[in-house]
Tab-separated table of C-alpha atoms and ligand atoms in Angstrom:
chain	number	residue	atom	x	y	z
A	259	MET	CA	34.766	-76.890	-15.948
A	260	SER	CA	33.345	-73.273	-16.466
A	261	GLY	CA	35.617	-70.524	-17.795
A	262	GLU	CA	33.958	-68.008	-15.064
A	263	VAL	CA	34.080	-69.669	-12.180
A	264	GLY	CA	36.330	-67.802	-9.281
A	265	HIS	CA	37.736	-64.959	-11.645
A	266	ALA	CA	37.102	-62.203	-9.386
A	267	ALA	CA	40.418	-60.696	-8.381
A	268	GLY	CA	40.438	-57.336	-8.346
A	269	GLN	CA	36.967	-55.667	-8.813
A	270	GLY	CA	36.361	-52.360	-8.122
A	271	THR	CA	39.866	-51.428	-8.397
A	272	LEU	CA	40.745	-50.581	-11.912
A	273	GLN	CA	37.562	-49.835	-13.593
A	274	GLY	CA	38.415	-46.369	-15.151
A	275	SER	CA	41.662	-46.849	-16.212
A	276	LEU	CA	41.034	-50.570	-18.032
A	277	GLY	CA	38.219	-48.717	-19.629
A	278	GLU	CA	40.025	-46.356	-21.945
A	279	LEU	CA	41.753	-49.676	-22.996
A	280	ILE	CA	38.737	-50.889	-25.508
A	281	SER	CA	39.362	-50.327	-28.469
A	282	ASP	CA	36.381	-48.476	-31.091
A	283	ALA	CA	37.013	-51.653	-32.835
A	284	ASP	CA	36.151	-53.837	-29.875
A	285	LEU	CA	32.961	-51.974	-29.323
A	286	ALA	CA	31.262	-51.954	-33.344
A	287	GLY	CA	31.114	-54.371	-35.435
A	288	ASP	CA	32.912	-57.627	-34.405
A	289	SER	CA	30.187	-60.075	-33.303
A	290	SER	CA	32.932	-61.138	-30.837
A	291	PRO	CA	33.471	-59.644	-27.140
A	292	PRO	CA	35.890	-57.727	-26.802
A	293	TYR	CA	39.091	-58.761	-24.782
A	294	LEU	CA	39.166	-55.953	-22.206
A	295	TYR	CA	34.867	-55.603	-21.149
A	296	PRO	CA	35.735	-54.175	-17.343
A	297	ASP	CA	32.411	-55.521	-15.914
A	298	TYR	CA	33.568	-58.609	-16.085
A	299	VAL	CA	36.210	-58.392	-14.049
A	300	ALA	CA	38.763	-61.109	-15.412
A	301	THR	CA	39.080	-59.689	-18.333
A	302	ARG	CA	40.948	-56.864	-16.212
A	303	LEU	CA	43.814	-59.549	-15.923
A	304	ARG	CA	43.825	-61.593	-18.981
A	305	ALA	CA	43.166	-58.886	-21.740
A	306	PRO	CA	46.078	-58.144	-23.831
A	307	ARG	CA	47.984	-54.972	-23.941
A	308	ARG	CA	49.876	-55.229	-27.288
A	309	PRO	CA	47.807	-55.617	-30.673
A	310	LEU	CA	47.749	-59.342	-31.237
A	311	VAL	CA	49.972	-60.898	-34.070
A	312	ILE	CA	48.037	-62.851	-36.813
A	313	LEU	CA	49.501	-65.998	-37.630
A	314	PRO	CA	48.084	-67.745	-41.622
A	315	HIS	CA	47.096	-70.987	-41.309
A	316	THR	CA	49.591	-73.382	-43.021
A	317	LEU	CA	49.126	-76.469	-45.046
A	318	SER	CA	49.546	-79.200	-42.132
A	319	GLU	CA	47.007	-76.561	-39.947
A	320	LEU	CA	44.500	-76.762	-43.018
A	321	THR	CA	44.911	-80.701	-43.802
A	322	GLY	CA	45.250	-81.703	-40.356
A	323	PRO	CA	43.087	-85.521	-38.679
A	324	ALA	CA	39.665	-85.262	-38.962
A	325	PHE	CA	38.104	-87.151	-36.117
A	326	GLY	CA	37.223	-90.591	-36.765
A	327	GLU	CA	33.923	-92.861	-35.493
A	328	ASP	CA	36.198	-94.505	-32.873
A	329	ALA	CA	36.906	-91.309	-31.195
A	330	VAL	CA	33.371	-90.653	-29.754
A	331	GLY	CA	32.009	-93.025	-27.773
A	332	GLU	CA	28.415	-94.659	-27.819
A	333	LEU	CA	26.718	-92.637	-25.369
A	334	ASP	CA	29.179	-89.426	-25.385
A	335	HIS	CA	26.681	-87.383	-26.374
A	336	ASP	CA	23.618	-88.524	-23.515
A	337	LEU	CA	24.420	-86.848	-20.333
A	338	THR	CA	21.598	-88.706	-19.234
A	339	ARG	CA	23.260	-92.257	-19.477
A	340	GLN	CA	26.558	-91.604	-18.084
A	341	HIS	CA	25.897	-93.882	-14.785
A	342	ASP	CA	23.927	-96.065	-13.080
A	343	GLU	CA	21.026	-93.544	-12.670
A	344	GLU	CA	19.207	-90.533	-14.523
A	345	PRO	CA	20.071	-87.326	-13.448
A	346	ILE	CA	17.555	-85.091	-11.990
A	347	GLY	CA	16.290	-82.003	-13.855
A	348	GLN	CA	14.123	-81.130	-16.668
A	349	ARG	CA	15.750	-83.507	-19.507
A	350	ILE	CA	16.589	-81.669	-22.679
A	351	VAL	CA	17.167	-82.348	-26.512
A	352	VAL	CA	20.180	-79.586	-27.822
A	353	SER	CA	20.382	-80.071	-31.505
A	354	GLY	CA	21.706	-77.722	-34.231
A	355	ARG	CA	24.177	-77.737	-37.279
A	356	LEU	CA	27.507	-76.687	-37.283
A	357	LEU	CA	28.843	-74.276	-40.420
A	358	ASP	CA	31.515	-72.526	-42.001
A	359	VAL	CA	31.322	-68.565	-42.971
A	360	ASP	CA	29.834	-69.267	-46.354
A	361	GLY	CA	26.924	-71.661	-44.415
A	362	ARG	CA	28.213	-74.518	-45.735
A	363	PRO	CA	27.477	-77.395	-42.720
A	364	ILE	CA	30.968	-78.485	-41.316
A	365	ARG	CA	30.924	-82.661	-41.452
A	366	ASP	CA	33.070	-85.299	-38.987
A	367	GLN	CA	33.792	-82.612	-36.378
A	368	LEU	CA	34.274	-82.909	-32.789
A	369	VAL	CA	31.520	-80.795	-30.788
A	370	GLU	CA	31.807	-80.586	-26.992
A	371	ILE	CA	29.454	-79.246	-24.262
A	372	TRP	CA	30.103	-79.032	-20.230
A	373	GLN	CA	27.444	-77.338	-17.938
A	374	ALA	CA	26.297	-77.290	-14.615
A	375	ASN	CA	23.316	-79.489	-13.065
A	376	ALA	CA	20.453	-79.025	-12.536
A	377	ALA	CA	20.799	-77.465	-9.491
A	378	GLY	CA	23.783	-74.982	-10.752
A	379	ARG	CA	26.452	-76.955	-9.694
A	380	TYR	CA	29.690	-78.081	-11.582
A	381	VAL	CA	31.329	-81.395	-10.721
A	382	HIS	CA	34.811	-79.112	-9.972
A	383	GLU	CA	36.941	-78.315	-7.076
A	384	VAL	CA	36.075	-74.655	-7.535
A	385	ASP	CA	32.759	-74.619	-7.175
A	386	ARG	CA	32.027	-74.907	-3.874
A	387	HIS	CA	28.589	-72.828	-4.040
A	388	PRO	CA	25.911	-74.232	-1.893
A	389	ALA	CA	24.154	-76.620	-4.431
A	390	PRO	CA	23.613	-80.155	-4.536
A	391	LEU	CA	26.329	-82.352	-6.450
A	392	ASP	CA	24.314	-85.082	-8.557
A	393	PRO	CA	25.708	-88.578	-8.561
A	394	ASN	CA	24.221	-89.597	-11.888
A	395	PHE	CA	25.430	-86.069	-13.819
A	396	THR	CA	29.186	-85.328	-14.776
A	397	GLY	CA	28.134	-82.541	-17.285
A	398	ALA	CA	30.441	-82.937	-19.876
A	399	GLY	CA	29.448	-84.713	-23.682
A	400	ARG	CA	30.595	-84.803	-26.904
A	401	CYS	CA	29.776	-86.017	-30.433
A	402	LEU	CA	30.786	-85.640	-33.913
A	403	THR	CA	28.633	-83.508	-36.611
A	404	ASP	CA	27.394	-85.964	-39.124
A	405	SER	CA	26.732	-85.204	-43.166
A	406	ASP	CA	24.901	-82.561	-42.689
A	407	GLY	CA	27.051	-80.892	-40.576
A	408	ARG	CA	24.297	-81.896	-37.236
A	409	TYR	CA	25.107	-82.416	-33.662
A	410	ARG	CA	22.488	-83.654	-30.704
A	411	PHE	CA	23.218	-84.204	-27.164
A	412	VAL	CA	21.074	-85.467	-24.580
A	413	THR	CA	20.958	-83.864	-21.489
A	414	ILE	CA	19.144	-81.894	-18.217
A	415	LYS	CA	18.323	-78.057	-18.273
A	416	PRO	CA	21.382	-76.453	-16.130
A	417	GLY	CA	20.850	-74.620	-13.690
A	418	SER	CA	21.414	-70.720	-12.862
A	419	TYR	CA	24.690	-70.376	-10.281
A	420	PRO	CA	25.971	-67.819	-8.557
A	421	TRP	CA	29.892	-66.261	-9.381
A	422	GLN	CA	31.541	-63.629	-7.314
A	423	ASN	CA	31.834	-60.849	-10.184
A	424	HIS	CA	29.943	-58.264	-8.908
A	425	ASP	CA	27.326	-58.082	-5.768
A	426	ASN	CA	24.749	-60.568	-6.220
A	427	ALA	CA	25.785	-62.238	-9.474
A	428	TRP	CA	24.208	-64.958	-11.329
A	429	ARG	CA	24.770	-66.710	-14.430
A	430	PRO	CA	21.854	-66.609	-16.598
A	431	ALA	CA	21.384	-70.942	-17.481
A	432	HIS	CA	24.013	-71.968	-20.347
A	433	ILE	CA	25.908	-74.796	-21.323
A	434	HIS	CA	29.191	-74.646	-22.934
A	435	PHE	CA	30.127	-75.458	-26.343
A	436	SER	CA	33.661	-76.354	-27.938
A	437	VAL	CA	34.103	-76.690	-31.763
A	438	PHE	CA	36.106	-77.515	-34.728
A	439	GLY	CA	35.406	-75.523	-37.973
A	440	ARG	CA	37.421	-76.565	-40.919
A	441	ALA	CA	40.902	-76.979	-38.565
A	442	PHE	CA	42.287	-77.076	-35.425
A	443	THR	CA	43.447	-73.670	-35.209
A	444	ASP	CA	39.340	-73.271	-35.831
A	445	ARG	CA	38.255	-73.758	-31.904
A	446	LEU	CA	35.571	-71.886	-31.720
A	447	VAL	CA	34.416	-72.114	-27.155
A	448	THR	CA	30.987	-69.873	-27.202
A	449	GLN	CA	28.058	-70.604	-24.339
A	450	MET	CA	24.446	-71.266	-25.772
A	451	TYR	CA	21.669	-69.550	-23.353
A	452	PHE	CA	18.119	-70.480	-23.237
A	453	PRO	CA	15.360	-68.013	-24.251
A	454	ASP	CA	13.525	-65.444	-21.852
A	455	ASP	CA	16.266	-65.402	-19.456
A	456	PRO	CA	15.624	-62.679	-16.810
A	457	LEU	CA	19.135	-62.753	-16.002
A	458	PHE	CA	20.526	-61.618	-19.463
A	459	ASP	CA	20.604	-58.046	-18.769
A	460	HIS	CA	22.639	-58.246	-15.670
A	461	ASP	CA	25.184	-60.482	-16.836
A	462	PRO	CA	28.249	-59.234	-17.976
A	463	ILE	CA	29.757	-62.501	-20.015
A	464	PHE	CA	26.558	-62.097	-21.941
A	465	GLN	CA	26.498	-58.215	-22.409
A	466	SER	CA	30.083	-58.267	-23.388
A	467	VAL	CA	29.065	-59.648	-26.995
A	468	ARG	CA	28.105	-55.418	-27.769
A	469	ASP	CA	26.364	-56.059	-30.856
A	470	PRO	CA	22.405	-57.345	-29.807
A	471	GLU	CA	21.761	-59.165	-32.675
A	472	ALA	CA	24.853	-61.127	-31.874
A	473	ARG	CA	24.159	-61.561	-28.566
A	474	GLY	CA	20.738	-63.337	-29.813
A	475	ARG	CA	23.079	-65.768	-31.717
A	476	MET	CA	24.204	-67.420	-28.396
A	477	ILE	CA	20.663	-67.748	-27.397
A	478	SER	CA	18.501	-71.156	-28.112
A	479	THR	CA	14.950	-71.722	-29.468
A	480	PHE	CA	12.501	-73.742	-28.154
A	481	GLU	CA	11.681	-75.980	-31.021
A	482	LEU	CA	8.467	-78.251	-30.960
A	483	GLY	CA	10.240	-80.556	-33.958
A	484	LEU	CA	13.047	-81.211	-31.694
A	485	THR	CA	10.679	-81.957	-28.497
A	486	GLU	CA	9.776	-85.509	-27.769
A	487	PRO	CA	6.404	-86.675	-26.207
A	488	ASN	CA	6.527	-87.150	-22.506
A	489	TRP	CA	10.539	-87.458	-22.648
A	490	ALA	CA	12.015	-84.017	-23.580
A	491	HIS	CA	11.768	-80.316	-24.317
A	492	GLY	CA	13.524	-79.462	-27.905
A	493	TYR	CA	16.315	-76.666	-28.165
A	494	ALA	CA	17.863	-75.929	-31.684
A	495	PHE	CA	21.222	-73.797	-31.728
A	496	ASP	CA	23.460	-73.492	-34.883
A	497	ILE	CA	26.740	-72.420	-34.734
A	498	VAL	CA	28.330	-70.489	-37.481
A	499	VAL	CA	32.180	-70.510	-37.224
A	500	GLY	CA	33.442	-67.173	-38.810
A	501	GLY	CA	31.721	-64.455	-40.879
A	502	ALA	CA	29.602	-62.179	-40.146
A	503	ALA	CA	26.818	-64.330	-38.987
A	504	ALA	CA	28.477	-65.890	-36.816
A	505	THR	CA	28.229	-67.382	-33.531
A	506	PRO	CA	30.178	-64.883	-30.747
A	507	LEU	CA	32.911	-66.344	-29.262
A	508	GLU	CA	34.605	-66.648	-25.430
A	509	HIS	CA	37.927	-64.801	-25.432
B	1920	FE2	FE1	29.440	-72.005	-16.915
């Protein structure tokens, strides 16, 4: 379920030679992380070694099908109501707007999330770290944006979990997001973090986004307006597809 679990092969052997392959363009300007960031060990194996070939959108891609109302179930946005009982954890509302490069709302588009449970455990065969699974939490949800480009999820705050990238490596708590922009070919996968996480400075995935402002765009904000009395904390997280203010994507 996570993009990073179990990717530790080759650690400690290629740092010097591959580090030279990071281009200047990767390290300046673009808010996206470079394809190759040696501290994030999995990128050493999957980073492209040749220049990318850009394929322009065709008419069929730009006019492809939108998602209909019946594509998403009534409770798909509420990860706390997918089982007989409620999951353990801090209940949270996560909401924001999906925006295009010009700041316009992207309507009727699919937003999907996946995350670990409150103990930091994924429901995934690769995740075997010794934290409990929660029988009332699967950790996947989806919804459509409304006419204002807004999405809303109800879930529980995910826990931090260890990964094998380096010694004593722990991921900051995060929720994975997949969104579509104006076309299916505009799919963007990113991670949403929580404010003031002490693990930010130690996480190569977070740090692979080199621009501090761009890193800040991956961090949600606690918002009292989304917080519901006696029920749930609220976090705001807007997602911008493309442009100078883009939410950094995950390669
Ligand atoms: Fe993850």
